Amino acid sequence: MTLPLLQRFLPACLVLLVLAAASLLVGVGDAGGSEILLASRVPRTLALILAGAGMAVAGVIMQLVAQNRFVEPSTAGTAEAATLGMLLVTLLAPDAPVAVKMLAATATALAGTALFLRVLRAMPLRARLTVPLVGIMLGGVVGAASTLIAYRTDMLQFLGTWQAGDFSTVLRGRYELLWLAAILTLVAYALADRITIAGLGRDAAINLGLDHRRVVAGAIAIVAMITAVTIATVGAIPFLGLVVPNLVATVAGDNLRRSLPLVAVSGAGLLLVCDVLGRVIRYPYEIPVGTVMGVVGSALFLVLLLRRDARHA
Amino acid sequence: MPSLKTIRCRIAALLLTLLCTGPAAAEIPVQHTRGQTILPATPKKVVVFDLAALDTLDALGIPVFGVPAGAKPQSLVQYNEPRFRRMGTLWEPDYEAIDAAEPDLIVVGGRSGPRYEALAKMAPTIDLSGDDADPLGSELRNIRTLARLFGKEAEAEARIARIQAGIASIHEKAGQAGTALFVLSTGGRLSAFGPGSRFGLVHGALGFRPASTDLGAGIHGQPISFEFIAKTDPDWLFVLDRDAAIGVRGQPARQLLDNELVRQTKAWRKGQVVYVEAGSWYLAAGGLRALQATVDQIAAALGGRR
């Protein structure tokens, strides 16, 4: 990490610590009791950090692999495919442990993402916005299939719980699977240089001696697994993977080895902010973080779009 | 020429005979949630899109022709047999099938209430949706409406009297039983329901003191955390496992609630966590048999400890 980046990374870490402290203090129960703190607040805060960092990293990897700034798991069919996997495994093996369900969701998420990349490859001309539009359409088709199945099997409200991220029932012993997202983030960091080169495009990457196919396969495996583990434990979180990498790119550029730590920390921070807001706005009730993130994320995204266009003009 | 007086007499006599020949020949006006529907005669072919009404009709022994597909409470599973015509679902009636069946009466309510307008064009339709402002009152009124329509008033009144006696006895004990919180679990998430909500019966007619006073009346309740349950610390925790109600095997409510935060509540320590019978609280809530089942379950839970 270069010195100017370190200057941004350390303050970001400090802000994250402050936000984590806020998350530990805000809630319905009396945080003075160590029981509430250990059983509820600490697990919830850790879950938020792990899921936020994971989803932001998944977003930045997708953007490099698809060579498009507007792609993330929820605009590439990945999230919808993972949800379909959760639905199918819940129907076929309802008593399976959550880890097994997560694996099934990973498998469908991989298939969905691979299909998205394949469709992209078949498109000779790619305007900047058609890529996410194709992903959203693909996600729409997969989502429609899920809705039909859920409707027929009385699972619509179940489907809703995976589609809307919510940390309100996170407790000690019920979120630990999310540590997998942290491990995957570390794996992504180890592969960062290769993913960056893959992001230059297939031809450039092969010219530089990279096994493009394998690196892309590894990258989307990481994305699929992070998405699946998040949906299986707390539900989908929209916009995070889109907004955070774009914000970070304005200060840290596209070199994944340099930007990834900042992406992870910022993702965790943004999710913490949204969840604390969701806990405070209708105290003592909750607003699911997925809803808050939908509002905050879309506003940030609009700002990004407008600023970018202003600069290009 | 008969005098005006004789004509009046004859009309009166005619009206009297019309009234006396019973419901088979006379028009029957039925008051319901959306106004009045006039039936030409006692309906024979009845299509029901409301599980509470189906529960009542079944309890009174009135035959039903068509029912919606989908989850049913244990006491009504026989209606999933093929001898009953499937007429779409509670949310989406199969209009073709209904049109072909030419029913004498369609009953909607609750989940199927919004389909009233479309169905009323096809056959005489009544809407027996409950009123969240007066759940018990509207439910009893709906039971009486159906009973009157099919001439089962006496039987219905006897059963209603039993239910009301049960409720009165619960109300008496519940006043001293401490506070209560009603939560619904689905897909590993929780929401709480207060007075005036769809499960407001607990605090209204049954008379349990609410553990949290400012729970609004939202149809899907208020999303809450386990910290909320620990903080409100109710003496009674009523739990509706929605997934079990509709036959989906997710994380059972018992497993979801068995954690260190809920275990420290008074309700848990005193063994006063009541998993309400989902069929009669969620699917067919307000039906004649469902109400009795509700009363029996809560009375039993209260009866153990006085």
mmCIF file of N, CA, C and O in Angstrom, chain B residues 41-80:
data_model
loop_
_atom_site.group_PDB
_atom_site.id
_atom_site.type_symbol
_atom_site.label_atom_id
_atom_site.label_comp_id
_atom_site.label_asym_id
_atom_site.label_seq_id
_atom_site.Cartn_x
_atom_site.Cartn_y
_atom_site.Cartn_z
ATOM 1 N N ALA B 41 -82.972 -17.505 -3.033
ATOM 2 C CA ALA B 41 -83.409 -18.622 -2.189
ATOM 3 C C ALA B 41 -82.213 -19.101 -1.383
ATOM 4 O O ALA B 41 -81.093 -18.622 -1.586
ATOM 5 N N THR B 42 -82.441 -20.031 -0.480
ATOM 6 C CA THR B 42 -81.323 -20.597 0.272
ATOM 7 C C THR B 42 -80.355 -21.252 -0.705
ATOM 8 O O THR B 42 -80.753 -22.120 -1.480
ATOM 9 N N PRO B 43 -79.093 -20.831 -0.714
ATOM 10 C CA PRO B 43 -78.154 -21.352 -1.712
ATOM 11 C C PRO B 43 -77.844 -22.832 -1.493
ATOM 12 O O PRO B 43 -77.763 -23.297 -0.354
ATOM 13 N N LYS B 44 -77.729 -23.548 -2.599
ATOM 14 C CA LYS B 44 -77.378 -24.974 -2.507
ATOM 15 C C LYS B 44 -75.925 -25.195 -2.899
ATOM 16 O O LYS B 44 -75.226 -25.996 -2.306
ATOM 17 N N LYS B 45 -75.507 -24.452 -3.952
ATOM 18 C CA LYS B 45 -74.155 -24.645 -4.450
ATOM 19 C C LYS B 45 -73.310 -23.487 -3.924
ATOM 20 O O LYS B 45 -73.415 -22.367 -4.429
ATOM 21 N N VAL B 46 -72.481 -23.761 -2.910
ATOM 22 C CA VAL B 46 -71.743 -22.685 -2.260
ATOM 23 C C VAL B 46 -70.252 -22.822 -2.556
ATOM 24 O O VAL B 46 -69.675 -23.900 -2.420
ATOM 25 N N VAL B 47 -69.651 -21.707 -2.995
ATOM 26 C CA VAL B 47 -68.202 -21.662 -3.203
ATOM 27 C C VAL B 47 -67.622 -20.729 -2.145
ATOM 28 O O VAL B 47 -68.069 -19.590 -2.007
ATOM 29 N N VAL B 48 -66.627 -21.216 -1.396
ATOM 30 C CA VAL B 48 -66.107 -20.451 -0.257
ATOM 31 C C VAL B 48 -64.643 -20.077 -0.483
ATOM 32 O O VAL B 48 -63.813 -20.945 -0.751
ATOM 33 N N PHE B 49 -64.344 -18.786 -0.389
ATOM 34 C CA PHE B 49 -62.964 -18.315 -0.502
ATOM 35 C C PHE B 49 -62.473 -17.736 0.810
ATOM 36 O O PHE B 49 -61.722 -16.767 0.823
ATOM 37 N N ASP B 50 -62.925 -18.286 1.901
ATOM 38 C CA ASP B 50 -62.495 -17.786 3.202
ATOM 39 C C ASP B 50 -62.486 -18.972 4.154
ATOM 40 O O ASP B 50 -63.500 -19.651 4.315
ATOM 41 N N LEU B 51 -61.323 -19.221 4.761
ATOM 42 C CA LEU B 51 -61.217 -20.426 5.580
ATOM 43 C C LEU B 51 -62.007 -20.301 6.880
ATOM 44 O O LEU B 51 -62.468 -21.302 7.428
ATOM 45 N N ALA B 52 -62.186 -19.070 7.372
ATOM 46 C CA ALA B 52 -63.013 -18.902 8.569
ATOM 47 C C ALA B 52 -64.460 -19.275 8.254
ATOM 48 O O ALA B 52 -65.109 -20.001 9.010
ATOM 49 N N ALA B 53 -64.963 -18.812 7.107
ATOM 50 C CA ALA B 53 -66.325 -19.156 6.707
ATOM 51 C C ALA B 53 -66.445 -20.650 6.454
ATOM 52 O O ALA B 53 -67.440 -21.281 6.843
ATOM 53 N N LEU B 54 -65.421 -21.233 5.837
ATOM 54 C CA LEU B 54 -65.439 -22.675 5.592
ATOM 55 C C LEU B 54 -65.496 -23.433 6.912
ATOM 56 O O LEU B 54 -66.235 -24.413 7.056
ATOM 57 N N ASP B 55 -64.729 -22.947 7.882
ATOM 58 C CA ASP B 55 -64.703 -23.545 9.219
ATOM 59 C C ASP B 55 -66.104 -23.497 9.841
ATOM 60 O O ASP B 55 -66.585 -24.487 10.391
ATOM 61 N N THR B 56 -66.756 -22.348 9.722
ATOM 62 C CA THR B 56 -68.097 -22.200 10.280
ATOM 63 C C THR B 56 -69.093 -23.114 9.566
ATOM 64 O O THR B 56 -69.876 -23.828 10.212
ATOM 65 N N LEU B 57 -69.058 -23.105 8.232
ATOM 66 C CA LEU B 57 -69.984 -23.940 7.460
ATOM 67 C C LEU B 57 -69.782 -25.408 7.800
ATOM 68 O O LEU B 57 -70.741 -26.170 7.978
ATOM 69 N N ASP B 58 -68.525 -25.814 7.907
ATOM 70 C CA ASP B 58 -68.218 -27.203 8.235
ATOM 71 C C ASP B 58 -68.739 -27.553 9.620
ATOM 72 O O ASP B 58 -69.343 -28.610 9.825
ATOM 73 N N ALA B 59 -68.540 -26.628 10.568
ATOM 74 C CA ALA B 59 -68.991 -26.883 11.937
ATOM 75 C C ALA B 59 -70.509 -27.012 12.002
ATOM 76 O O ALA B 59 -71.047 -27.778 12.802
ATOM 77 N N LEU B 60 -71.212 -26.278 11.142
ATOM 78 C CA LEU B 60 -72.677 -26.319 11.160
ATOM 79 C C LEU B 60 -73.233 -27.387 10.221
ATOM 80 O O LEU B 60 -74.454 -27.510 10.047
ATOM 81 N N GLY B 61 -72.342 -28.134 9.586
ATOM 82 C CA GLY B 61 -72.785 -29.226 8.725
ATOM 83 C C GLY B 61 -73.444 -28.770 7.435
ATOM 84 O O GLY B 61 -74.329 -29.429 6.909
ATOM 85 N N ILE B 62 -73.006 -27.629 6.907
ATOM 86 C CA ILE B 62 -73.580 -27.140 5.657
ATOM 87 C C ILE B 62 -72.660 -27.551 4.506
ATOM 88 O O ILE B 62 -71.457 -27.270 4.552
ATOM 89 N N PRO B 63 -73.208 -28.234 3.497
ATOM 90 C CA PRO B 63 -72.344 -28.712 2.414
ATOM 91 C C PRO B 63 -71.792 -27.573 1.566
ATOM 92 O O PRO B 63 -72.454 -26.566 1.337
ATOM 93 N N VAL B 64 -70.565 -27.763 1.104
ATOM 94 C CA VAL B 64 -69.862 -26.762 0.314
ATOM 95 C C VAL B 64 -69.469 -27.398 -1.015
ATOM 96 O O VAL B 64 -69.094 -28.574 -1.059
ATOM 97 N N PHE B 65 -69.575 -26.633 -2.092
ATOM 98 C CA PHE B 65 -69.265 -27.189 -3.415
ATOM 99 C C PHE B 65 -67.795 -26.961 -3.787
ATOM 100 O O PHE B 65 -67.081 -27.868 -4.147
ATOM 101 N N GLY B 66 -67.359 -25.706 -3.719
ATOM 102 C CA GLY B 66 -66.009 -25.387 -4.168
ATOM 103 C C GLY B 66 -65.193 -24.680 -3.102
ATOM 104 O O GLY B 66 -65.726 -23.892 -2.319
ATOM 105 N N VAL B 67 -63.888 -24.961 -3.065
ATOM 106 C CA VAL B 67 -62.996 -24.363 -2.068
ATOM 107 C C VAL B 67 -61.704 -23.934 -2.744
ATOM 108 O O VAL B 67 -61.382 -24.408 -3.834
ATOM 109 N N PRO B 68 -60.923 -23.034 -2.112
ATOM 110 C CA PRO B 68 -59.627 -22.685 -2.684
ATOM 111 C C PRO B 68 -58.606 -23.775 -2.415
ATOM 112 O O PRO B 68 -58.709 -24.484 -1.403
ATOM 113 N N ALA B 69 -57.623 -23.889 -3.304
ATOM 114 C CA ALA B 69 -56.510 -24.800 -3.041
ATOM 115 C C ALA B 69 -55.612 -24.159 -1.987
ATOM 116 O O ALA B 69 -55.765 -22.990 -1.674
ATOM 117 N N GLY B 70 -54.694 -24.915 -1.447
ATOM 118 C CA GLY B 70 -53.717 -24.345 -0.511
ATOM 119 C C GLY B 70 -53.859 -24.894 0.893
ATOM 120 O O GLY B 70 -54.702 -25.747 1.165
ATOM 121 N N ALA B 71 -52.996 -24.363 1.784
ATOM 122 C CA ALA B 71 -52.921 -24.873 3.145
ATOM 123 C C ALA B 71 -54.256 -24.717 3.874
ATOM 124 O O ALA B 71 -54.954 -23.722 3.698
ATOM 125 N N LYS B 72 -54.602 -25.735 4.658
ATOM 126 C CA LYS B 72 -55.833 -25.689 5.456
ATOM 127 C C LYS B 72 -55.493 -26.094 6.889
ATOM 128 O O LYS B 72 -54.558 -26.853 7.113
ATOM 129 N N PRO B 73 -56.277 -25.610 7.852
ATOM 130 C CA PRO B 73 -56.059 -26.100 9.215
ATOM 131 C C PRO B 73 -56.389 -27.591 9.297
ATOM 132 O O PRO B 73 -57.129 -28.116 8.462
ATOM 133 N N GLN B 74 -55.818 -28.228 10.321
ATOM 134 C CA GLN B 74 -55.963 -29.669 10.468
ATOM 135 C C GLN B 74 -57.425 -30.114 10.375
ATOM 136 O O GLN B 74 -57.744 -31.125 9.756
ATOM 137 N N SER B 75 -58.331 -29.320 10.963
ATOM 138 C CA SER B 75 -59.734 -29.738 11.006
ATOM 139 C C SER B 75 -60.416 -29.606 9.653
ATOM 140 O O SER B 75 -61.557 -30.061 9.485
ATOM 141 N N LEU B 76 -59.755 -29.002 8.673
ATOM 142 C CA LEU B 76 -60.408 -28.795 7.374
ATOM 143 C C LEU B 76 -59.656 -29.460 6.222
ATOM 144 O O LEU B 76 -59.971 -29.220 5.057
ATOM 145 N N VAL B 77 -58.688 -30.325 6.548
ATOM 146 C CA VAL B 77 -57.888 -30.913 5.466
ATOM 147 C C VAL B 77 -58.733 -31.756 4.513
ATOM 148 O O VAL B 77 -58.362 -31.920 3.351
ATOM 149 N N GLN B 78 -59.880 -32.268 5.009
ATOM 150 C CA GLN B 78 -60.679 -33.100 4.100
ATOM 151 C C GLN B 78 -61.145 -32.328 2.871
ATOM 152 O O GLN B 78 -61.459 -32.918 1.851
ATOM 153 N N TYR B 79 -61.143 -30.991 2.980
ATOM 154 C CA TYR B 79 -61.569 -30.197 1.815
ATOM 155 C C TYR B 79 -60.521 -30.173 0.713
ATOM 156 O O TYR B 79 -60.752 -29.605 -0.346
ATOM 157 N N ASN B 80 -59.350 -30.769 0.970
ATOM 158 C CA ASN B 80 -58.380 -30.901 -0.115
ATOM 159 C C ASN B 80 -58.642 -32.160 -0.943
ATOM 160 O O ASN B 80 -57.964 -32.396 -1.933
#
